[in-house]
Amino acid sequence: MRADKPIGSWLLYWPCAWSIALGAPPGCLPSLYFLTLFGAGAFLMRSAGCILNDLWDQNIDKQVERTKFRPLASGEVSEKEAVFLLAGLLTTSLAVLLQLNCVILGSSSVFLVVVYPLAKRYTRWPQLVLGITFNWGALLGYTAVTGTFSSGICIPLYLACVCWTVIYDTIYAHQDKKDDLLIGLGSTALEFGNRTDFWLAFVSMAMLTNLFFVGFTSEQFWPYFLTLFASHLAWQLDTLRTDDPKDCWEKFRANQWLGAAIFVGIVLSNLLKGETGEALEGKLKEHLEAADYWERFIAQMDQRNMNVNFYT
């Protein structure tokens, strides 16, 4: 379940949280109910994904230095016990999903969850497959909150999150590239090779482009765009040492703070929307009152002029 390493749950959760925050009414905080519900779902599904991945990969994990002590690979947990726990997690996850108004959309990702662990056996782009699988919450959050699927917001948000996953999971994959090469597994770390910095910069630009599109479509204010400009993706890529597993792990973990920063940017922007709306409404009211005052003043002056003309 990797409960001792919650980074995976955070990375699964932030796209959901971004989507939920984008669906909040102007001037309002995102729904605590949906944030909590999706938080529970992220933990449960990430745990289930880890078990499913370990079931598929237990023989491979035994050959990789970093993973050979995982419970299934080391024999600490039997396959039967793992399957039993997986069934419990999936059942609980289904109970969470049934609380939403987008059950069909949510359940449509199950096939991807099952086949993702096979991607590294048959393609050199498992990180892309993970991105497509891992970020379904970006489509669900906004839809659950608003009751509608906005393609102008949900699709570019989803694409941005797919790009983000390719970035951080490529960094993560550099930890195992030597073992993967020996075993014959694929990864974007091997595919990009010595040009990893270039390709990650390219994918980062694609991510930011989609996030900017989301910002314009959803009429975000400056805090949202500031968090994008202040994104520490540039710092990650500039200081990344792909041949240092420890540095790759630290850069991978740093992405949880990137997710938090963008979430805060969306929330602050939405609060400003409400304040700006109230301010505009107040100014409009002042202008209308002023116009009404002058209209009454002019009417009174006209009446006085008529009275003067009558007596003269």
Tab-separated table of N, CA and C in Angstrom, residues 16-40 141-146 263 266-268 270-271:
chain	number	residue	atom	x	y	z
A	16	CYS	N	-7.225	16.017	-8.931
A	16	CYS	CA	-8.616	16.026	-8.457
A	16	CYS	C	-8.923	17.346	-7.763
A	17	ALA	N	-8.013	17.771	-6.888
A	17	ALA	CA	-8.228	19.000	-6.119
A	17	ALA	C	-8.259	20.226	-7.025
A	18	TRP	N	-7.372	20.265	-8.023
A	18	TRP	CA	-7.400	21.383	-8.986
A	18	TRP	C	-8.767	21.444	-9.668
A	19	SER	N	-9.238	20.293	-10.101
A	19	SER	CA	-10.504	20.225	-10.827
A	19	SER	C	-11.673	20.643	-9.939
A	20	ILE	N	-11.658	20.204	-8.691
A	20	ILE	CA	-12.707	20.583	-7.734
A	20	ILE	C	-12.688	22.085	-7.491
A	21	ALA	N	-11.500	22.643	-7.306
A	21	ALA	CA	-11.372	24.078	-7.050
A	21	ALA	C	-11.842	24.902	-8.248
A	22	LEU	N	-11.574	24.426	-9.454
A	22	LEU	CA	-12.026	25.131	-10.659
A	22	LEU	C	-13.547	25.129	-10.778
A	23	GLY	N	-14.188	24.142	-10.159
A	23	GLY	CA	-15.643	24.051	-10.221
A	23	GLY	C	-16.366	24.835	-9.147
A	24	ALA	N	-15.616	25.419	-8.206
A	24	ALA	CA	-16.246	26.174	-7.117
A	24	ALA	C	-16.875	27.465	-7.640
A	25	PRO	N	-18.012	27.893	-7.078
A	25	PRO	CA	-18.623	29.167	-7.493
A	25	PRO	C	-17.684	30.335	-7.198
A	26	PRO	N	-17.730	31.407	-7.990
A	26	PRO	CA	-16.862	32.575	-7.754
A	26	PRO	C	-17.014	33.112	-6.334
A	27	GLY	N	-15.881	33.380	-5.704
A	27	GLY	CA	-15.891	33.915	-4.354
A	27	GLY	C	-15.993	32.876	-3.265
A	28	CYS	N	-16.075	31.589	-3.637
A	28	CYS	CA	-16.259	30.520	-2.655
A	28	CYS	C	-15.032	29.612	-2.595
A	29	LEU	N	-14.819	29.036	-1.422
A	29	LEU	CA	-13.789	28.017	-1.273
A	29	LEU	C	-14.273	26.720	-1.916
A	30	PRO	N	-13.348	25.863	-2.345
A	30	PRO	CA	-13.775	24.579	-2.914
A	30	PRO	C	-14.479	23.729	-1.870
A	31	SER	N	-15.358	22.870	-2.332
A	31	SER	CA	-16.164	22.032	-1.446
A	31	SER	C	-15.296	21.104	-0.599
A	32	LEU	N	-15.388	21.254	0.724
A	32	LEU	CA	-14.633	20.390	1.629
A	32	LEU	C	-15.109	18.945	1.505
A	33	TYR	N	-16.390	18.774	1.262
A	33	TYR	CA	-16.953	17.431	1.108
A	33	TYR	C	-16.288	16.699	-0.054
A	34	PHE	N	-16.223	17.358	-1.208
A	34	PHE	CA	-15.626	16.713	-2.380
A	34	PHE	C	-14.115	16.564	-2.234
A	35	LEU	N	-13.460	17.543	-1.616
A	35	LEU	CA	-12.014	17.423	-1.386
A	35	LEU	C	-11.709	16.215	-0.507
A	36	THR	N	-12.530	16.015	0.522
A	36	THR	CA	-12.336	14.878	1.428
A	36	THR	C	-12.644	13.562	0.725
A	37	LEU	N	-13.737	13.554	-0.023
A	37	LEU	CA	-14.151	12.337	-0.723
A	37	LEU	C	-13.092	11.911	-1.742
A	38	PHE	N	-12.609	12.857	-2.513
A	38	PHE	CA	-11.580	12.545	-3.510
A	38	PHE	C	-10.249	12.214	-2.836
A	39	GLY	N	-9.985	12.815	-1.682
A	39	GLY	CA	-8.773	12.480	-0.939
A	39	GLY	C	-8.777	11.026	-0.503
A	40	ALA	N	-9.923	10.585	0.014
A	40	ALA	CA	-10.055	9.176	0.403
A	40	ALA	C	-9.925	8.271	-0.819
A	141	GLY	N	-13.400	15.710	-10.981
A	141	GLY	CA	-13.627	16.704	-9.934
A	141	GLY	C	-14.596	17.792	-10.345
A	142	TYR	N	-14.303	18.458	-11.440
A	142	TYR	CA	-15.156	19.550	-11.930
A	142	TYR	C	-16.559	19.032	-12.243
A	143	THR	N	-16.623	17.862	-12.855
A	143	THR	CA	-17.909	17.279	-13.233
A	143	THR	C	-18.748	16.953	-12.005
A	144	ALA	N	-18.099	16.418	-10.966
A	144	ALA	CA	-18.816	16.076	-9.736
A	144	ALA	C	-19.362	17.320	-9.042
A	145	VAL	N	-18.589	18.394	-9.045
A	145	VAL	CA	-18.989	19.625	-8.347
A	145	VAL	C	-20.101	20.355	-9.090
A	146	THR	N	-19.951	20.491	-10.396
A	146	THR	CA	-20.882	21.311	-11.177
A	146	THR	C	-22.034	20.519	-11.790
A	263	PHE	N	-2.859	24.530	-6.619
A	263	PHE	CA	-4.156	24.472	-5.933
A	263	PHE	C	-4.437	25.778	-5.191
A	266	ILE	N	-5.368	28.526	-7.605
A	266	ILE	CA	-6.754	28.439	-8.086
A	266	ILE	C	-7.720	28.961	-7.030
A	267	VAL	N	-7.504	28.565	-5.777
A	267	VAL	CA	-8.398	28.980	-4.688
A	267	VAL	C	-8.370	30.497	-4.505
A	268	LEU	N	-7.164	31.078	-4.447
A	268	LEU	CA	-7.048	32.527	-4.269
A	268	LEU	C	-7.661	33.276	-5.445
A	270	ASN	N	-10.077	32.272	-7.321
A	270	ASN	CA	-11.534	32.164	-7.242
A	270	ASN	C	-12.112	33.100	-6.184
A	271	LEU	N	-11.393	33.260	-5.073
A	271	LEU	CA	-11.841	34.195	-4.043
A	271	LEU	C	-11.816	35.623	-4.568
